[in-house]
mmCIF file of C-alpha atoms and ligand atoms in Angstrom:
data_model
loop_
_atom_site.group_PDB
_atom_site.id
_atom_site.type_symbol
_atom_site.label_atom_id
_atom_site.label_comp_id
_atom_site.label_asym_id
_atom_site.label_seq_id
_atom_site.Cartn_x
_atom_site.Cartn_y
_atom_site.Cartn_z
ATOM 1 C CA MET A 22 -27.791 -40.922 16.737
ATOM 2 C CA THR A 23 -27.401 -39.850 20.382
ATOM 3 C CA ALA A 24 -25.448 -36.862 21.654
ATOM 4 C CA ARG A 25 -21.788 -37.256 22.649
ATOM 5 C CA ALA A 26 -21.261 -37.086 26.416
ATOM 6 C CA THR A 27 -18.760 -34.210 26.421
ATOM 7 C CA THR A 28 -17.522 -31.451 24.155
ATOM 8 C CA ALA A 29 -14.141 -33.201 23.999
ATOM 9 C CA GLU A 30 -15.860 -36.411 22.744
ATOM 10 C CA LEU A 31 -17.696 -34.400 20.131
ATOM 11 C CA ILE A 32 -14.484 -32.743 18.900
ATOM 12 C CA ARG A 33 -12.726 -36.125 18.852
ATOM 13 C CA ALA A 34 -15.557 -37.604 16.760
ATOM 14 C CA LYS A 35 -15.302 -34.827 14.179
ATOM 15 C CA ARG A 36 -11.495 -34.987 14.241
ATOM 16 C CA ASP A 37 -11.722 -38.684 13.360
ATOM 17 C CA GLY A 38 -14.184 -38.060 10.543
ATOM 18 C CA ALA A 39 -17.417 -39.224 12.212
ATOM 19 C CA ALA A 40 -20.729 -37.478 11.608
ATOM 20 C CA LEU A 41 -22.213 -35.402 14.428
ATOM 21 C CA SER A 42 -25.841 -35.601 15.482
ATOM 22 C CA GLU A 43 -28.310 -32.719 15.616
ATOM 23 C CA GLU A 44 -28.137 -32.899 19.443
ATOM 24 C CA ASP A 45 -24.318 -32.728 19.380
ATOM 25 C CA ILE A 46 -24.403 -29.615 17.267
ATOM 26 C CA GLY A 47 -27.210 -28.000 19.267
ATOM 27 C CA ARG A 48 -25.290 -28.524 22.502
ATOM 28 C CA LEU A 49 -22.058 -27.216 21.042
ATOM 29 C CA VAL A 50 -23.719 -24.038 19.770
ATOM 30 C CA ALA A 51 -25.478 -23.455 23.102
ATOM 31 C CA GLY A 52 -22.081 -23.821 24.802
ATOM 32 C CA ILE A 53 -20.454 -21.363 22.383
ATOM 33 C CA VAL A 54 -23.078 -18.775 23.345
ATOM 34 C CA ASP A 55 -23.097 -19.343 27.133
ATOM 35 C CA GLY A 56 -19.313 -19.685 27.322
ATOM 36 C CA SER A 57 -19.282 -23.289 28.602
ATOM 37 C CA VAL A 58 -17.453 -24.265 25.396
ATOM 38 C CA SER A 59 -14.018 -22.668 25.753
ATOM 39 C CA GLU A 60 -12.284 -20.661 23.036
ATOM 40 C CA GLY A 61 -9.789 -23.528 22.644
ATOM 41 C CA GLN A 62 -12.598 -26.066 22.170
ATOM 42 C CA ALA A 63 -14.418 -23.892 19.635
ATOM 43 C CA ALA A 64 -11.145 -23.446 17.738
ATOM 44 C CA ALA A 65 -10.446 -27.211 17.808
ATOM 45 C CA PHE A 66 -13.959 -27.891 16.545
ATOM 46 C CA ALA A 67 -13.492 -25.370 13.712
ATOM 47 C CA MET A 68 -10.155 -26.948 12.744
ATOM 48 C CA ALA A 69 -11.686 -30.443 12.802
ATOM 49 C CA VAL A 70 -14.446 -29.217 10.465
ATOM 50 C CA TYR A 71 -11.856 -27.466 8.299
ATOM 51 C CA PHE A 72 -10.107 -30.814 7.675
ATOM 52 C CA ARG A 73 -13.028 -33.256 7.844
ATOM 53 C CA GLY A 74 -15.873 -31.162 6.391
ATOM 54 C CA MET A 75 -19.540 -31.640 7.195
ATOM 55 C CA SER A 76 -22.433 -33.362 5.485
ATOM 56 C CA CYS A 77 -25.257 -31.192 4.228
ATOM 57 C CA ALA A 78 -27.407 -32.379 7.161
ATOM 58 C CA GLU A 79 -24.730 -31.433 9.731
ATOM 59 C CA CYS A 80 -24.276 -28.037 8.097
ATOM 60 C CA THR A 81 -28.044 -27.428 8.127
ATOM 61 C CA TRP A 82 -28.201 -28.313 11.844
ATOM 62 C CA LEU A 83 -25.300 -25.959 12.540
ATOM 63 C CA THR A 84 -26.996 -23.213 10.536
ATOM 64 C CA ARG A 85 -30.312 -23.696 12.343
ATOM 65 C CA ALA A 86 -28.716 -23.797 15.799
ATOM 66 C CA MET A 87 -26.715 -20.613 15.107
ATOM 67 C CA THR A 88 -29.836 -18.898 13.732
ATOM 68 C CA ARG A 89 -31.759 -19.707 16.920
ATOM 69 C CA SER A 90 -28.888 -18.617 19.167
ATOM 70 C CA GLY A 91 -30.346 -15.079 19.263
ATOM 71 C CA THR A 92 -33.262 -12.983 18.060
ATOM 72 C CA VAL A 93 -34.991 -14.099 14.863
ATOM 73 C CA LEU A 94 -36.696 -11.108 13.261
ATOM 74 C CA ALA A 95 -40.288 -11.314 12.053
ATOM 75 C CA TRP A 96 -41.900 -8.937 9.585
ATOM 76 C CA PRO A 97 -45.662 -9.283 9.922
ATOM 77 C CA ASP A 98 -48.022 -7.231 7.723
ATOM 78 C CA LEU A 99 -45.465 -5.628 5.428
ATOM 79 C CA GLY A 100 -47.372 -6.634 2.316
ATOM 80 C CA GLY A 101 -44.355 -7.802 0.326
ATOM 81 C CA PRO A 102 -41.597 -10.418 0.380
ATOM 82 C CA ILE A 103 -38.524 -9.981 2.601
ATOM 83 C CA LEU A 104 -35.490 -10.140 0.310
ATOM 84 C CA ASP A 105 -31.744 -9.692 0.561
ATOM 85 C CA LYS A 106 -28.462 -10.093 -1.283
ATOM 86 C CA HIS A 107 -25.167 -11.227 0.189
ATOM 87 C CA TRP A 108 -21.783 -10.859 -1.486
ATOM 88 C CA THR A 109 -18.427 -12.336 -0.687
ATOM 89 C CA GLY A 110 -16.380 -9.125 -0.929
ATOM 90 C CA GLY A 111 -14.474 -7.260 -3.596
ATOM 91 C CA VAL A 112 -13.212 -3.888 -4.833
ATOM 92 C CA GLY A 113 -15.415 -0.943 -5.877
ATOM 93 C CA ASP A 114 -18.564 -3.017 -5.446
ATOM 94 C CA LYS A 115 -21.438 -0.706 -4.543
ATOM 95 C CA VAL A 116 -24.179 -3.045 -5.796
ATOM 96 C CA SER A 117 -25.848 -3.261 -2.353
ATOM 97 C CA LEU A 118 -26.367 0.522 -2.221
ATOM 98 C CA ILE A 119 -28.212 0.353 -5.548
ATOM 99 C CA LEU A 120 -29.928 -3.030 -5.338
ATOM 100 C CA ALA A 121 -31.668 -2.474 -1.984
ATOM 101 C CA PRO A 122 -33.636 0.626 -3.101
ATOM 102 C CA VAL A 123 -34.266 -0.854 -6.563
ATOM 103 C CA VAL A 124 -35.822 -3.994 -5.063
ATOM 104 C CA ALA A 125 -37.796 -1.852 -2.581
ATOM 105 C CA ALA A 126 -39.116 0.240 -5.464
ATOM 106 C CA ALA A 127 -40.235 -2.974 -7.195
ATOM 107 C CA GLY A 128 -42.303 -4.083 -4.161
ATOM 108 C CA GLY A 129 -39.843 -6.002 -1.972
ATOM 109 C CA PHE A 130 -38.627 -5.220 1.546
ATOM 110 C CA VAL A 131 -34.887 -5.392 2.121
ATOM 111 C CA PRO A 132 -33.509 -5.602 5.682
ATOM 112 C CA MET A 133 -29.837 -5.730 4.699
ATOM 113 C CA ILE A 134 -27.252 -6.543 7.375
ATOM 114 C CA SER A 135 -23.841 -5.545 6.055
ATOM 115 C CA GLY A 136 -20.255 -5.690 7.174
ATOM 116 C CA ARG A 137 -17.121 -3.577 7.278
ATOM 117 C CA GLY A 138 -14.279 -3.842 4.792
ATOM 118 C CA LEU A 139 -11.049 -5.637 5.620
ATOM 119 C CA GLY A 140 -7.723 -5.778 3.770
ATOM 120 C CA HIS A 141 -8.220 -4.980 0.090
ATOM 121 C CA THR A 142 -12.020 -5.241 0.112
ATOM 122 C CA GLY A 143 -14.506 -2.472 0.790
ATOM 123 C CA GLY A 144 -17.476 -2.862 3.129
ATOM 124 C CA THR A 145 -20.973 -1.505 2.541
ATOM 125 C CA LEU A 146 -21.131 -0.256 6.122
ATOM 126 C CA ASP A 147 -17.995 1.859 5.649
ATOM 127 C CA LYS A 148 -19.472 3.392 2.509
ATOM 128 C CA LEU A 149 -22.640 4.343 4.411
ATOM 129 C CA GLY A 150 -20.461 5.650 7.231
ATOM 130 C CA SER A 151 -19.402 8.464 4.876
ATOM 131 C CA ILE A 152 -22.970 9.883 4.974
ATOM 132 C CA PRO A 153 -23.140 12.403 7.837
ATOM 133 C CA GLY A 154 -25.667 11.375 10.507
ATOM 134 C CA TYR A 155 -26.522 7.972 8.952
ATOM 135 C CA ASP A 156 -27.044 5.503 11.796
ATOM 136 C CA THR A 157 -25.328 2.244 10.776
ATOM 137 C CA THR A 158 -26.091 0.607 14.124
ATOM 138 C CA PRO A 159 -29.730 1.388 14.946
ATOM 139 C CA ASP A 160 -31.586 -0.701 17.524
ATOM 140 C CA VAL A 161 -33.974 -3.346 16.200
ATOM 141 C CA ARG A 162 -37.027 -1.053 16.468
ATOM 142 C CA ARG A 163 -35.456 1.710 14.407
ATOM 143 C CA PHE A 164 -34.162 -0.832 11.888
ATOM 144 C CA GLN A 165 -37.599 -2.395 11.502
ATOM 145 C CA SER A 166 -39.385 0.916 11.165
ATOM 146 C CA ALA A 167 -36.833 2.060 8.539
ATOM 147 C CA VAL A 168 -37.560 -1.086 6.490
ATOM 148 C CA ARG A 169 -41.288 -0.442 6.846
ATOM 149 C CA ASP A 170 -41.045 3.248 5.821
ATOM 150 C CA ALA A 171 -38.373 3.152 3.118
ATOM 151 C CA GLY A 172 -38.726 -0.464 1.936
ATOM 152 C CA CYS A 173 -35.033 -1.000 2.642
ATOM 153 C CA ALA A 174 -32.484 -0.358 5.364
ATOM 154 C CA ILE A 175 -28.790 -1.206 5.259
ATOM 155 C CA VAL A 176 -27.237 -1.495 8.721
ATOM 156 C CA GLY A 177 -24.555 -3.377 10.656
ATOM 157 C CA GLN A 178 -24.999 -6.668 12.492
ATOM 158 C CA THR A 179 -26.667 -6.236 15.873
ATOM 159 C CA ALA A 180 -25.338 -8.121 18.889
ATOM 160 C CA ASP A 181 -28.528 -10.158 19.228
ATOM 161 C CA LEU A 182 -28.623 -11.606 15.694
ATOM 162 C CA ALA A 183 -26.851 -15.003 15.548
ATOM 163 C CA PRO A 184 -24.521 -14.389 18.551
ATOM 164 C CA ALA A 185 -23.095 -17.920 18.172
ATOM 165 C CA ASP A 186 -21.754 -16.947 14.755
ATOM 166 C CA ARG A 187 -20.290 -13.746 16.158
ATOM 167 C CA ARG A 188 -18.215 -15.679 18.734
ATOM 168 C CA LEU A 189 -17.296 -18.577 16.448
ATOM 169 C CA TYR A 190 -16.340 -16.216 13.606
ATOM 170 C CA SER A 191 -14.041 -14.167 15.836
ATOM 171 C CA ILE A 192 -12.307 -17.403 16.894
ATOM 172 C CA ARG A 193 -12.063 -18.654 13.281
ATOM 173 C CA ASP A 194 -10.603 -15.322 12.238
ATOM 174 C CA VAL A 195 -7.513 -15.845 14.425
ATOM 175 C CA THR A 196 -7.138 -19.619 14.032
ATOM 176 C CA ALA A 197 -6.884 -19.942 10.222
ATOM 177 C CA THR A 198 -10.279 -21.618 9.980
ATOM 178 C CA VAL A 199 -12.271 -19.037 8.017
ATOM 179 C CA GLU A 200 -11.776 -20.838 4.686
ATOM 180 C CA SER A 201 -14.040 -23.802 5.385
ATOM 181 C CA ILE A 202 -17.039 -24.149 3.082
ATOM 182 C CA PRO A 203 -19.443 -25.634 5.682
ATOM 183 C CA LEU A 204 -18.418 -23.011 8.280
ATOM 184 C CA ILE A 205 -18.800 -20.154 5.781
ATOM 185 C CA THR A 206 -22.166 -21.559 4.687
ATOM 186 C CA ALA A 207 -23.521 -21.791 8.234
ATOM 187 C CA SER A 208 -22.090 -18.381 9.143
ATOM 188 C CA ILE A 209 -23.705 -16.558 6.229
ATOM 189 C CA LEU A 210 -27.026 -18.367 6.255
ATOM 190 C CA SER A 211 -27.556 -18.208 10.038
ATOM 191 C CA LYS A 212 -27.407 -14.396 9.887
ATOM 192 C CA LYS A 213 -29.735 -14.291 6.879
ATOM 193 C CA LEU A 214 -32.251 -16.656 8.485
ATOM 194 C CA ALA A 215 -32.108 -14.608 11.710
ATOM 195 C CA ALA A 216 -33.004 -11.526 9.658
ATOM 196 C CA GLY A 217 -36.291 -13.265 8.766
ATOM 197 C CA LEU A 218 -35.810 -13.438 4.987
ATOM 198 C CA ASP A 219 -38.126 -15.098 2.469
ATOM 199 C CA ALA A 220 -35.471 -15.215 -0.262
ATOM 200 C CA LEU A 221 -31.785 -14.520 -0.800
ATOM 201 C CA VAL A 222 -29.485 -14.020 -3.757
ATOM 202 C CA MET A 223 -25.797 -14.749 -3.260
ATOM 203 C CA ASP A 224 -23.189 -12.857 -5.261
ATOM 204 C CA ILE A 225 -20.018 -14.954 -5.164
ATOM 205 C CA LYS A 226 -17.111 -12.950 -6.521
ATOM 206 C CA VAL A 227 -14.398 -14.546 -8.630
ATOM 207 C CA GLY A 228 -11.180 -12.904 -9.853
ATOM 208 C CA SER A 229 -8.196 -10.874 -8.685
ATOM 209 C CA GLY A 230 -10.253 -8.583 -6.411
ATOM 210 C CA ALA A 231 -12.183 -11.378 -4.660
ATOM 211 C CA PHE A 232 -11.166 -13.190 -1.502
ATOM 212 C CA ALA A 233 -8.814 -16.055 -2.381
ATOM 213 C CA LEU A 234 -11.467 -18.082 -4.189
ATOM 214 C CA SER A 235 -10.634 -20.199 -7.211
ATOM 215 C CA PHE A 236 -13.457 -20.760 -9.657
ATOM 216 C CA GLN A 237 -13.876 -24.316 -8.317
ATOM 217 C CA THR A 238 -14.023 -23.139 -4.685
ATOM 218 C CA ALA A 239 -16.504 -20.399 -5.566
ATOM 219 C CA ARG A 240 -18.663 -22.962 -7.300
ATOM 220 C CA ALA A 241 -18.439 -25.381 -4.368
ATOM 221 C CA LEU A 242 -19.413 -22.562 -1.981
ATOM 222 C CA GLY A 243 -22.391 -21.695 -4.189
ATOM 223 C CA GLU A 244 -23.519 -25.332 -4.261
ATOM 224 C CA SER A 245 -23.160 -25.663 -0.486
ATOM 225 C CA LEU A 246 -25.141 -22.457 0.118
ATOM 226 C CA LEU A 247 -27.918 -23.577 -2.224
ATOM 227 C CA ALA A 248 -28.179 -27.039 -0.647
ATOM 228 C CA VAL A 249 -28.256 -25.822 2.962
ATOM 229 C CA ALA A 250 -30.527 -22.844 2.226
ATOM 230 C CA GLY A 251 -32.902 -25.290 0.487
ATOM 231 C CA ASP A 252 -32.901 -27.583 3.554
ATOM 232 C CA ALA A 253 -33.486 -24.615 5.844
ATOM 233 C CA GLY A 254 -36.433 -23.407 3.747
ATOM 234 C CA LEU A 255 -34.822 -20.223 2.378
ATOM 235 C CA ARG A 256 -35.366 -19.695 -1.372
ATOM 236 C CA THR A 257 -31.899 -18.858 -2.712
ATOM 237 C CA THR A 258 -29.989 -18.445 -5.950
ATOM 238 C CA ALA A 259 -26.248 -17.918 -6.310
ATOM 239 C CA LEU A 260 -24.430 -16.098 -9.103
ATOM 240 C CA LEU A 261 -20.678 -16.193 -9.707
ATOM 241 C CA THR A 262 -19.726 -12.694 -10.885
ATOM 242 C CA ASP A 263 -16.527 -11.195 -12.217
ATOM 243 C CA MET A 264 -14.154 -9.375 -9.854
ATOM 244 C CA SER A 265 -11.139 -9.436 -12.164
ATOM 245 C CA GLN A 266 -11.456 -5.632 -12.306
ATOM 246 C CA THR A 267 -13.080 -3.046 -10.083
ATOM 247 C CA LEU A 268 -16.829 -2.687 -10.448
ATOM 248 C CA GLY A 269 -18.007 0.763 -11.535
ATOM 249 C CA HIS A 270 -15.986 3.953 -11.873
ATOM 250 C CA HIS A 271 -14.906 4.764 -8.314
ATOM 251 C CA VAL A 272 -13.219 2.976 -5.395
ATOM 252 C CA GLY A 273 -13.353 4.603 -1.940
ATOM 253 C CA ASN A 274 -16.149 5.132 0.531
ATOM 254 C CA ALA A 275 -17.658 8.580 -0.170
ATOM 255 C CA LEU A 276 -16.777 8.234 -3.863
ATOM 256 C CA GLU A 277 -18.762 5.001 -4.070
ATOM 257 C CA VAL A 278 -21.812 6.539 -2.385
ATOM 258 C CA LEU A 279 -21.600 9.329 -4.962
ATOM 259 C CA GLU A 280 -21.441 6.760 -7.754
ATOM 260 C CA ALA A 281 -24.448 4.888 -6.345
ATOM 261 C CA ILE A 282 -26.455 8.143 -6.246
ATOM 262 C CA GLU A 283 -25.437 8.993 -9.802
ATOM 263 C CA PHE A 284 -26.459 5.496 -10.869
ATOM 264 C CA LEU A 285 -29.859 5.748 -9.166
ATOM 265 C CA THR A 286 -30.632 9.180 -10.611
ATOM 266 C CA GLY A 287 -29.392 8.161 -14.066
ATOM 267 C CA ALA A 288 -26.625 10.777 -14.190
ATOM 268 C CA ARG A 289 -24.072 8.074 -14.940
ATOM 269 C CA ARG A 290 -24.277 4.265 -15.111
ATOM 270 C CA GLU A 291 -21.281 2.033 -15.700
ATOM 271 C CA ALA A 292 -22.300 -0.923 -17.884
ATOM 272 C CA ARG A 293 -20.813 -3.797 -15.810
ATOM 273 C CA LEU A 294 -22.216 -2.397 -12.583
ATOM 274 C CA HIS A 295 -25.601 -2.154 -14.300
ATOM 275 C CA ALA A 296 -25.407 -5.730 -15.606
ATOM 276 C CA VAL A 297 -24.439 -7.259 -12.244
ATOM 277 C CA THR A 298 -27.046 -5.247 -10.313
ATOM 278 C CA SER A 299 -29.797 -6.155 -12.795
ATOM 279 C CA ALA A 300 -28.935 -9.854 -12.770
ATOM 280 C CA LEU A 301 -28.953 -10.075 -8.960
ATOM 281 C CA ALA A 302 -32.032 -7.884 -8.455
ATOM 282 C CA SER A 303 -34.096 -9.657 -11.109
ATOM 283 C CA ASP A 304 -33.300 -13.039 -9.516
ATOM 284 C CA LEU A 305 -34.560 -11.649 -6.214
ATOM 285 C CA LEU A 306 -37.773 -10.341 -7.764
ATOM 286 C CA VAL A 307 -38.434 -13.774 -9.281
ATOM 287 C CA LEU A 308 -37.662 -15.599 -6.008
ATOM 288 C CA GLY A 309 -39.922 -13.175 -4.130
ATOM 289 C CA GLY A 310 -42.822 -13.687 -6.538
ATOM 290 C CA LEU A 311 -42.639 -10.073 -7.779
ATOM 291 C CA ALA A 312 -41.722 -11.113 -11.336
ATOM 292 C CA ARG A 313 -42.583 -14.242 -13.334
ATOM 293 C CA ASP A 314 -39.183 -14.568 -14.988
ATOM 294 C CA GLY A 315 -35.865 -12.801 -15.489
ATOM 295 C CA GLY A 316 -37.207 -10.674 -18.357
ATOM 296 C CA GLU A 317 -40.059 -9.357 -16.251
ATOM 297 C CA GLY A 318 -37.618 -8.789 -13.390
ATOM 298 C CA VAL A 319 -35.284 -6.704 -15.557
ATOM 299 C CA ALA A 320 -38.265 -4.691 -16.873
ATOM 300 C CA ALA A 321 -39.365 -3.960 -13.279
ATOM 301 C CA ILE A 322 -35.822 -2.841 -12.392
ATOM 302 C CA ASP A 323 -35.606 -0.552 -15.429
ATOM 303 C CA LYS A 324 -38.946 0.965 -14.451
ATOM 304 C CA ALA A 325 -37.836 1.486 -10.832
ATOM 305 C CA LEU A 326 -34.742 3.326 -12.106
ATOM 306 C CA ALA A 327 -36.379 5.313 -14.925
ATOM 307 C CA SER A 328 -39.310 6.495 -12.786
ATOM 308 C CA GLY A 329 -36.983 7.762 -10.056
ATOM 309 C CA THR A 330 -38.703 5.524 -7.469
ATOM 310 C CA ALA A 331 -35.477 3.690 -6.647
ATOM 311 C CA ALA A 332 -33.671 6.998 -6.035
ATOM 312 C CA GLU A 333 -36.590 8.089 -3.817
ATOM 313 C CA ARG A 334 -36.307 4.867 -1.776
ATOM 314 C CA PHE A 335 -32.591 5.468 -1.266
ATOM 315 C CA ALA A 336 -33.256 9.068 -0.204
ATOM 316 C CA LYS A 337 -35.920 7.929 2.233
ATOM 317 C CA MET A 338 -33.672 5.237 3.729
ATOM 318 C CA VAL A 339 -30.935 7.816 4.316
ATOM 319 C CA LYS A 340 -33.388 10.272 5.875
ATOM 320 C CA VAL A 341 -35.125 7.824 8.228
ATOM 321 C CA LEU A 342 -31.748 6.555 9.418
ATOM 322 C CA GLY A 343 -30.594 10.071 10.302
ATOM 323 C CA GLY A 344 -28.764 11.236 7.152
ATOM 324 C CA PRO A 345 -29.368 14.463 5.200
ATOM 325 C CA ALA A 346 -32.814 14.728 3.589
ATOM 326 C CA ASP A 347 -31.329 16.248 0.398
ATOM 327 C CA LEU A 348 -28.369 13.880 -0.084
ATOM 328 C CA VAL A 349 -29.622 12.648 -3.470
ATOM 329 C CA GLU A 350 -30.230 16.187 -4.774
ATOM 330 C CA HIS A 351 -26.999 17.640 -3.378
ATOM 331 C CA PRO A 352 -24.445 14.891 -2.686
ATOM 332 C CA GLY A 353 -21.569 17.379 -3.002
ATOM 333 C CA ARG A 354 -22.853 19.336 0.004
ATOM 334 C CA HIS A 355 -22.640 16.336 2.307
ATOM 335 C CA LEU A 356 -20.055 13.809 1.091
ATOM 336 C CA VAL A 357 -16.482 14.597 2.064
ATOM 337 C CA ARG A 358 -13.909 14.978 -0.681
ATOM 338 C CA ALA A 359 -10.155 14.626 -0.152
ATOM 339 C CA PRO A 360 -8.234 17.885 -0.713
ATOM 340 C CA VAL A 361 -5.651 16.556 -3.193
ATOM 341 C CA GLU A 362 -6.597 15.245 -6.644
ATOM 342 C CA LEU A 363 -3.919 13.702 -8.824
ATOM 343 C CA ALA A 364 -4.635 12.339 -12.301
ATOM 344 C CA VAL A 365 -2.440 9.345 -13.124
ATOM 345 C CA ALA A 366 -1.705 9.293 -16.847
ATOM 346 C CA PRO A 367 0.715 6.980 -18.644
ATOM 347 C CA GLU A 368 3.524 8.431 -20.779
ATOM 348 C CA THR A 369 2.441 6.472 -23.828
ATOM 349 C CA SER A 370 -1.041 5.557 -24.930
ATOM 350 C CA GLY A 371 -2.395 2.027 -25.002
ATOM 351 C CA LEU A 372 -5.179 -0.328 -24.019
ATOM 352 C CA ILE A 373 -5.796 -1.770 -20.577
ATOM 353 C CA THR A 374 -5.530 -5.532 -20.909
ATOM 354 C CA GLY A 375 -5.666 -6.598 -17.268
ATOM 355 C CA ILE A 376 -6.102 -5.214 -13.764
ATOM 356 C CA ASP A 377 -4.867 -6.496 -10.416
ATOM 357 C CA ALA A 378 -8.060 -5.512 -8.601
ATOM 358 C CA ARG A 379 -6.628 -6.607 -5.252
ATOM 359 C CA ALA A 380 -3.742 -4.156 -5.697
ATOM 360 C CA VAL A 381 -6.244 -1.387 -6.498
ATOM 361 C CA GLY A 382 -8.064 -2.149 -3.242
ATOM 362 C CA LEU A 383 -4.776 -2.105 -1.337
ATOM 363 C CA VAL A 384 -3.924 1.326 -2.805
ATOM 364 C CA VAL A 385 -7.198 2.714 -1.473
ATOM 365 C CA ALA A 386 -6.540 1.080 1.907
ATOM 366 C CA ALA A 387 -3.020 2.609 1.962
ATOM 367 C CA LEU A 388 -4.487 6.061 1.267
ATOM 368 C CA GLY A 389 -6.510 5.541 4.471
ATOM 369 C CA GLY A 390 -9.734 4.268 2.895
ATOM 370 C CA GLY A 391 -9.439 0.694 4.212
ATOM 371 C CA ARG A 392 -8.279 -1.138 7.287
ATOM 372 C CA GLN A 393 -5.941 -3.960 8.282
ATOM 373 C CA ALA A 394 -7.659 -4.743 11.603
ATOM 374 C CA ILE A 395 -11.409 -4.555 12.099
ATOM 375 C CA GLU A 396 -11.117 -1.808 14.767
ATOM 376 C CA ASP A 397 -8.994 0.542 12.576
ATOM 377 C CA ALA A 398 -10.523 3.927 11.700
ATOM 378 C CA ILE A 399 -10.896 4.769 8.017
ATOM 379 C CA ASP A 400 -10.905 7.978 5.988
ATOM 380 C CA PRO A 401 -14.106 8.184 3.896
ATOM 381 C CA ALA A 402 -12.795 10.973 1.637
ATOM 382 C CA VAL A 403 -9.928 9.179 -0.112
ATOM 383 C CA GLY A 404 -9.902 6.774 -3.032
ATOM 384 C CA LEU A 405 -9.566 6.387 -6.772
ATOM 385 C CA ALA A 406 -12.036 7.974 -9.175
ATOM 386 C CA ASP A 407 -12.687 7.111 -12.811
ATOM 387 C CA VAL A 408 -10.663 3.919 -12.764
ATOM 388 C CA ARG A 409 -10.490 2.716 -16.362
ATOM 389 C CA GLY A 410 -11.624 -0.812 -17.145
ATOM 390 C CA ILE A 411 -10.258 -3.634 -19.269
ATOM 391 C CA GLY A 412 -10.403 -2.754 -22.978
ATOM 392 C CA GLU A 413 -10.370 1.007 -22.364
ATOM 393 C CA ARG A 414 -7.844 3.296 -23.995
ATOM 394 C CA VAL A 415 -5.469 5.324 -21.800
ATOM 395 C CA GLY A 416 -2.795 7.915 -22.580
ATOM 396 C CA ARG A 417 -1.398 11.316 -21.594
ATOM 397 C CA ASP A 418 -4.828 12.889 -21.975
ATOM 398 C CA ARG A 419 -6.764 9.855 -20.654
ATOM 399 C CA PRO A 420 -5.631 9.060 -17.102
ATOM 400 C CA ILE A 421 -5.817 5.539 -15.704
ATOM 401 C CA ALA A 422 -7.488 6.984 -12.585
ATOM 402 C CA VAL A 423 -7.648 10.090 -10.411
ATOM 403 C CA VAL A 424 -6.194 9.679 -6.914
ATOM 404 C CA TYR A 425 -8.041 11.440 -4.067
ATOM 405 C CA ALA A 426 -5.690 11.829 -1.116
ATOM 406 C CA ARG A 427 -5.108 13.827 2.051
ATOM 407 C CA SER A 428 -1.695 15.095 0.894
ATOM 408 C CA ARG A 429 0.460 15.187 -2.215
ATOM 409 C CA GLY A 430 2.866 12.810 -0.539
ATOM 410 C CA ALA A 431 0.128 10.248 0.034
ATOM 411 C CA ALA A 432 -1.120 10.694 -3.540
HETATM 412 N N1 URA B 4 -18.668 -14.043 5.645
HETATM 413 C C1 URA B 4 -19.372 -14.483 6.711
HETATM 414 O O1 URA B 4 -20.365 -13.891 7.110
HETATM 415 N N2 URA B 4 -18.937 -15.603 7.333
HETATM 416 C C2 URA B 4 -17.864 -16.307 6.927
HETATM 417 O O2 URA B 4 -17.559 -17.317 7.515
HETATM 418 C C3 URA B 4 -17.132 -15.823 5.822
HETATM 419 C C4 URA B 4 -17.570 -14.686 5.196
#
């Protein structure tokens, strides 16, 4: 198939349901990066894809072209597989903070590019932003040397990784075209391929705290990601995990870093958080050739936690990226804590039978711990601690949660 003569022809073809060629897509992506494709044209293209979809081949070409639109990282001579996890967003989910050092302790290298939270969901980058001195936006050299030294580094997206996605995503964000499975697939995978990964595990969240994904949509997204990642040569698995309640005990940025540290050191481990982290990390170890099967993967994870090696990797990552060297030993000295604590206890006792996890996320955002627009500042100190889960008993002496707020009024 030959390339369409103009961008308008290409958009018309997709609007009318025709398949695009690899050349069409390559030219469009080049134009998105150099600005010769206007914002209006990129938006029209995204809307045409939203309604008409894309074949797996078209989506792979889009993914590849967006990957090559900027720097593609290489990791020569590290002596282990390059692995990462991506999740679709939720409430109280601090799995990335735990999984990256666990996988590093088991022999992998994890260059994790994370995002900020929006609306009801938390972002890994905001959580790390509560660690004084931690550089969430290092240049590529510092990022690469942190991965080499600590085995893992969690940072924000740099301007030179997949710049085509950066521009297209910002246009999709304001033109109601985010919720397109081929566009989401290409967006996620182009950034992962640009990070130079050998293998990826996707954590697709389902339930009241996830982005508006029905079970069917989550499954379709997983299938699309697996098909395109397979075509692009990236070993990938996808798990659908439960977000019908918050994950772990705490929700809020500094509180979640504290929980991740307590998990890594063994001071306290919430069972669901443990199960989800183990399932994702063991898949990664198998994909990366560090374990023969899931059982061996789980054993390697348990060893990384029990030996303290995973906690050491986390401590090293924090130190090499500019944070306090003794954060793991003395988190209370460094993580901010909101001045007002208010335990929320019901008048009568009972069992928790359901949680609107989205509403929990919105409460934390309203306290100042989240944002409505991506440029909003957030307060790392606020949040909800010890949020009880489904099936747990609550009463006058067993609060549903403890609110951490800046003032009594806010609490
Ligand atoms: N996350 C991404 O990185 N891209 C999308 O399109 C949606 C979610």
